[in-house]
């Protein structure tokens, strides 16, 4: 039975960047499960599963605009260290969370640091990157 819109599927996957770096994989765990059409995974991934049958494997690349979007320079800002909690030991690559005025939490990554300021990036870590997936459809319900 081929996967169609509305079906719940279970998929094993390995996601790689264009340089071959693996950014995520279900290889040592359980396959991911999602309803096709529910928009719980990136659209390009969901579209590739449609029409596959259990046991079938494929490799495909999703351009950044169909994955996590382009990197938006407006989501990067420099913040004076004086605006951050004094007890916070900032490190490059550190993940922080800010709270928006409407209460939403905004994930941030420290991308640059100086003695005076810290550069914070609110883009998704995979924004601006084309993603290659190797997948195997495990089941269709």
PDB file of C-alpha atoms in Angstrom:
ATOM      1  CA  UNK A   1       0.000   0.000   0.000  1.00  0.00           C
ATOM      2  CA  UNK A   2       1.561   3.308  -1.107  1.00  0.00           C
ATOM      3  CA  UNK A   3       1.671   6.226   1.331  1.00  0.00           C
ATOM      4  CA  UNK A   4      -1.002   8.845   0.630  1.00  0.00           C
ATOM      5  CA  UNK A   5      -2.264  12.056   2.190  1.00  0.00           C
ATOM      6  CA  UNK A   6      -3.854  11.294   5.586  1.00  0.00           C
ATOM      7  CA  UNK A   7      -1.917   8.053   6.174  1.00  0.00           C
ATOM      8  CA  UNK A   8       0.254   7.663   9.256  1.00  0.00           C
ATOM      9  CA  UNK A   9       3.721   6.572   8.205  1.00  0.00           C
ATOM     10  CA  UNK A  10       6.856   5.438  10.022  1.00  0.00           C
ATOM     11  CA  UNK A  11      10.133   6.379   8.365  1.00  0.00           C
ATOM     12  CA  UNK A  12      13.805   5.760   9.147  1.00  0.00           C
ATOM     13  CA  UNK A  13      15.965   8.641   7.948  1.00  0.00           C
ATOM     14  CA  UNK A  14      19.431  10.136   7.875  1.00  0.00           C
ATOM     15  CA  UNK A  15      19.723  13.858   7.136  1.00  0.00           C
ATOM     16  CA  UNK A  16      22.940  15.284   5.706  1.00  0.00           C
ATOM     17  CA  UNK A  17      24.241  18.701   4.720  1.00  0.00           C
ATOM     18  CA  UNK A  18      25.799  19.293   1.295  1.00  0.00           C
ATOM     19  CA  UNK A  19      29.277  18.588   2.743  1.00  0.00           C
ATOM     20  CA  UNK A  20      28.111  15.145   3.956  1.00  0.00           C
ATOM     21  CA  UNK A  21      27.802  16.106   7.640  1.00  0.00           C
ATOM     22  CA  UNK A  22      24.984  14.151   9.314  1.00  0.00           C
ATOM     23  CA  UNK A  23      22.724  16.568  11.216  1.00  0.00           C
ATOM     24  CA  UNK A  24      20.110  14.025  12.362  1.00  0.00           C
ATOM     25  CA  UNK A  25      19.307  10.323  12.044  1.00  0.00           C
ATOM     26  CA  UNK A  26      16.931   7.700  13.375  1.00  0.00           C
ATOM     27  CA  UNK A  27      19.421   4.915  12.565  1.00  0.00           C
ATOM     28  CA  UNK A  28      20.081   4.006  16.215  1.00  0.00           C
ATOM     29  CA  UNK A  29      16.526   4.509  17.396  1.00  0.00           C
ATOM     30  CA  UNK A  30      12.898   4.357  16.425  1.00  0.00           C
ATOM     31  CA  UNK A  31      11.640   5.578  13.048  1.00  0.00           C
ATOM     32  CA  UNK A  32       9.725   8.842  13.102  1.00  0.00           C
ATOM     33  CA  UNK A  33       5.949   8.615  12.764  1.00  0.00           C
ATOM     34  CA  UNK A  34       3.760  11.320  11.262  1.00  0.00           C
ATOM     35  CA  UNK A  35       0.495  11.761   9.395  1.00  0.00           C
ATOM     36  CA  UNK A  36       1.086  12.699   5.768  1.00  0.00           C
ATOM     37  CA  UNK A  37      -0.441  16.143   5.193  1.00  0.00           C
ATOM     38  CA  UNK A  38      -0.333  17.146   8.874  1.00  0.00           C
ATOM     39  CA  UNK A  39       2.598  19.519   8.339  1.00  0.00           C
ATOM     40  CA  UNK A  40       4.506  18.075  11.309  1.00  0.00           C
ATOM     41  CA  UNK A  41       7.657  17.563   9.206  1.00  0.00           C
ATOM     42  CA  UNK A  42       9.169  19.900   6.630  1.00  0.00           C
ATOM     43  CA  UNK A  43       7.030  20.030   3.463  1.00  0.00           C
ATOM     44  CA  UNK A  44       9.703  18.720   1.094  1.00  0.00           C
ATOM     45  CA  UNK A  45      10.183  15.635   3.281  1.00  0.00           C
ATOM     46  CA  UNK A  46       6.467  14.945   3.477  1.00  0.00           C
ATOM     47  CA  UNK A  47       6.036  15.254  -0.313  1.00  0.00           C
ATOM     48  CA  UNK A  48       8.792  12.702  -0.975  1.00  0.00           C
ATOM     49  CA  UNK A  49       7.065  10.047   1.178  1.00  0.00           C
ATOM     50  CA  UNK A  50       3.836  10.189  -0.868  1.00  0.00           C
ATOM     51  CA  UNK A  51       3.675   7.219  -3.226  1.00  0.00           C
ATOM     52  CA  UNK A  52       6.337   5.175  -1.417  1.00  0.00           C
ATOM     53  CA  UNK A  53       5.600   1.637  -0.275  1.00  0.00           C
ATOM     54  CA  UNK A  54       6.840  -0.066   2.922  1.00  0.00           C
ATOM     55  CA  UNK A  55      10.412  -1.312   2.490  1.00  0.00           C
ATOM     56  CA  UNK A  56      11.137   1.228  -0.239  1.00  0.00           C
ATOM     57  CA  UNK A  57      14.154   3.538   0.175  1.00  0.00           C
ATOM     58  CA  UNK A  58      15.159   6.734  -1.577  1.00  0.00           C
ATOM     59  CA  UNK A  59      17.561   9.651  -1.366  1.00  0.00           C
ATOM     60  CA  UNK A  60      16.499  13.217  -2.152  1.00  0.00           C
ATOM     61  CA  UNK A  61      17.605  16.791  -1.560  1.00  0.00           C
ATOM     62  CA  UNK A  62      15.308  19.507  -0.258  1.00  0.00           C
ATOM     63  CA  UNK A  63      16.351  23.051  -1.154  1.00  0.00           C
ATOM     64  CA  UNK A  64      16.583  25.414   1.816  1.00  0.00           C
ATOM     65  CA  UNK A  65      13.465  27.363   0.834  1.00  0.00           C
ATOM     66  CA  UNK A  66      11.385  24.147   1.141  1.00  0.00           C
ATOM     67  CA  UNK A  67      13.108  23.126   4.363  1.00  0.00           C
ATOM     68  CA  UNK A  68      13.827  25.760   7.037  1.00  0.00           C
ATOM     69  CA  UNK A  69      13.917  28.770   4.724  1.00  0.00           C
ATOM     70  CA  UNK A  70      16.730  31.114   3.867  1.00  0.00           C
ATOM     71  CA  UNK A  71      18.958  32.573   6.570  1.00  0.00           C
ATOM     72  CA  UNK A  72      17.393  35.929   7.509  1.00  0.00           C
ATOM     73  CA  UNK A  73      19.973  38.523   8.572  1.00  0.00           C
ATOM     74  CA  UNK A  74      17.190  40.474  10.350  1.00  0.00           C
ATOM     75  CA  UNK A  75      17.057  37.637  12.915  1.00  0.00           C
ATOM     76  CA  UNK A  76      20.682  38.226  13.929  1.00  0.00           C
ATOM     77  CA  UNK A  77      21.435  40.946  16.435  1.00  0.00           C
ATOM     78  CA  UNK A  78      24.261  42.146  18.575  1.00  0.00           C
ATOM     79  CA  UNK A  79      23.426  42.544  22.260  1.00  0.00           C
ATOM     80  CA  UNK A  80      25.603  44.397  24.783  1.00  0.00           C
ATOM     81  CA  UNK A  81      26.853  42.023  27.470  1.00  0.00           C
ATOM     82  CA  UNK A  82      25.399  44.419  30.042  1.00  0.00           C
ATOM     83  CA  UNK A  83      21.893  43.385  28.874  1.00  0.00           C
ATOM     84  CA  UNK A  84      22.570  39.720  29.694  1.00  0.00           C
ATOM     85  CA  UNK A  85      22.512  38.223  33.211  1.00  0.00           C
ATOM     86  CA  UNK A  86      25.934  38.758  34.808  1.00  0.00           C
ATOM     87  CA  UNK A  87      26.075  35.156  36.081  1.00  0.00           C
ATOM     88  CA  UNK A  88      25.591  33.758  32.559  1.00  0.00           C
ATOM     89  CA  UNK A  89      28.857  32.271  31.272  1.00  0.00           C
ATOM     90  CA  UNK A  90      28.492  32.900  27.538  1.00  0.00           C
ATOM     91  CA  UNK A  91      30.173  30.438  25.157  1.00  0.00           C
ATOM     92  CA  UNK A  92      30.310  30.296  21.365  1.00  0.00           C
ATOM     93  CA  UNK A  93      27.536  27.999  20.052  1.00  0.00           C
ATOM     94  CA  UNK A  94      25.596  28.256  23.317  1.00  0.00           C
ATOM     95  CA  UNK A  95      21.818  28.041  22.975  1.00  0.00           C
ATOM     96  CA  UNK A  96      19.702  30.588  24.815  1.00  0.00           C
ATOM     97  CA  UNK A  97      16.005  31.376  24.943  1.00  0.00           C
ATOM     98  CA  UNK A  98      14.385  34.794  24.881  1.00  0.00           C
ATOM     99  CA  UNK A  99      10.731  35.506  25.600  1.00  0.00           C
ATOM    100  CA  UNK A 100       8.830  37.673  23.108  1.00  0.00           C
ATOM    101  CA  UNK A 101       6.275  40.262  24.229  1.00  0.00           C
ATOM    102  CA  UNK A 102       3.469  37.815  23.356  1.00  0.00           C
ATOM    103  CA  UNK A 103       5.025  35.123  25.581  1.00  0.00           C
ATOM    104  CA  UNK A 104       6.474  32.984  22.769  1.00  0.00           C
ATOM    105  CA  UNK A 105       9.901  31.516  23.430  1.00  0.00           C
ATOM    106  CA  UNK A 106      12.547  32.361  20.833  1.00  0.00           C
ATOM    107  CA  UNK A 107      15.550  30.018  20.559  1.00  0.00           C
ATOM    108  CA  UNK A 108      18.858  31.822  20.029  1.00  0.00           C
ATOM    109  CA  UNK A 109      22.424  30.711  19.294  1.00  0.00           C
ATOM    110  CA  UNK A 110      25.558  32.637  20.267  1.00  0.00           C
ATOM    111  CA  UNK A 111      27.472  33.067  16.985  1.00  0.00           C
ATOM    112  CA  UNK A 112      30.094  35.680  17.947  1.00  0.00           C
ATOM    113  CA  UNK A 113      31.414  37.212  21.146  1.00  0.00           C
ATOM    114  CA  UNK A 114      33.562  40.105  22.246  1.00  0.00           C
ATOM    115  CA  UNK A 115      34.244  41.666  25.644  1.00  0.00           C
ATOM    116  CA  UNK A 116      31.487  44.218  24.973  1.00  0.00           C
ATOM    117  CA  UNK A 117      28.797  42.339  23.019  1.00  0.00           C
ATOM    118  CA  UNK A 118      27.353  38.999  21.964  1.00  0.00           C
ATOM    119  CA  UNK A 119      25.884  38.231  18.530  1.00  0.00           C
ATOM    120  CA  UNK A 120      22.680  36.162  18.781  1.00  0.00           C
ATOM    121  CA  UNK A 121      21.038  34.359  15.864  1.00  0.00           C
ATOM    122  CA  UNK A 122      17.310  33.470  15.998  1.00  0.00           C
ATOM    123  CA  UNK A 123      17.340  31.629  12.643  1.00  0.00           C
ATOM    124  CA  UNK A 124      16.795  27.878  12.711  1.00  0.00           C
ATOM    125  CA  UNK A 125      20.264  26.242  12.743  1.00  0.00           C
ATOM    126  CA  UNK A 126      19.480  24.630   9.356  1.00  0.00           C
ATOM    127  CA  UNK A 127      18.146  27.818   7.721  1.00  0.00           C
ATOM    128  CA  UNK A 128      19.828  28.538   4.393  1.00  0.00           C
ATOM    129  CA  UNK A 129      21.001  24.946   3.984  1.00  0.00           C
ATOM    130  CA  UNK A 130      19.943  22.389   1.385  1.00  0.00           C
ATOM    131  CA  UNK A 131      19.176  19.080   3.144  1.00  0.00           C
ATOM    132  CA  UNK A 132      19.760  15.599   1.727  1.00  0.00           C
ATOM    133  CA  UNK A 133      17.795  12.725   3.230  1.00  0.00           C
ATOM    134  CA  UNK A 134      18.192   8.980   2.887  1.00  0.00           C
ATOM    135  CA  UNK A 135      14.882   7.457   3.964  1.00  0.00           C
ATOM    136  CA  UNK A 136      13.231   4.062   4.241  1.00  0.00           C
ATOM    137  CA  UNK A 137       9.463   3.794   4.586  1.00  0.00           C
ATOM    138  CA  UNK A 138       8.891   1.284   7.395  1.00  0.00           C
ATOM    139  CA  UNK A 139       5.074   1.210   7.505  1.00  0.00           C
ATOM    140  CA  UNK A 140       1.849   2.845   6.332  1.00  0.00           C
ATOM    141  CA  UNK A 141      -1.283   2.833   8.512  1.00  0.00           C
TER     142      UNK A 141
END
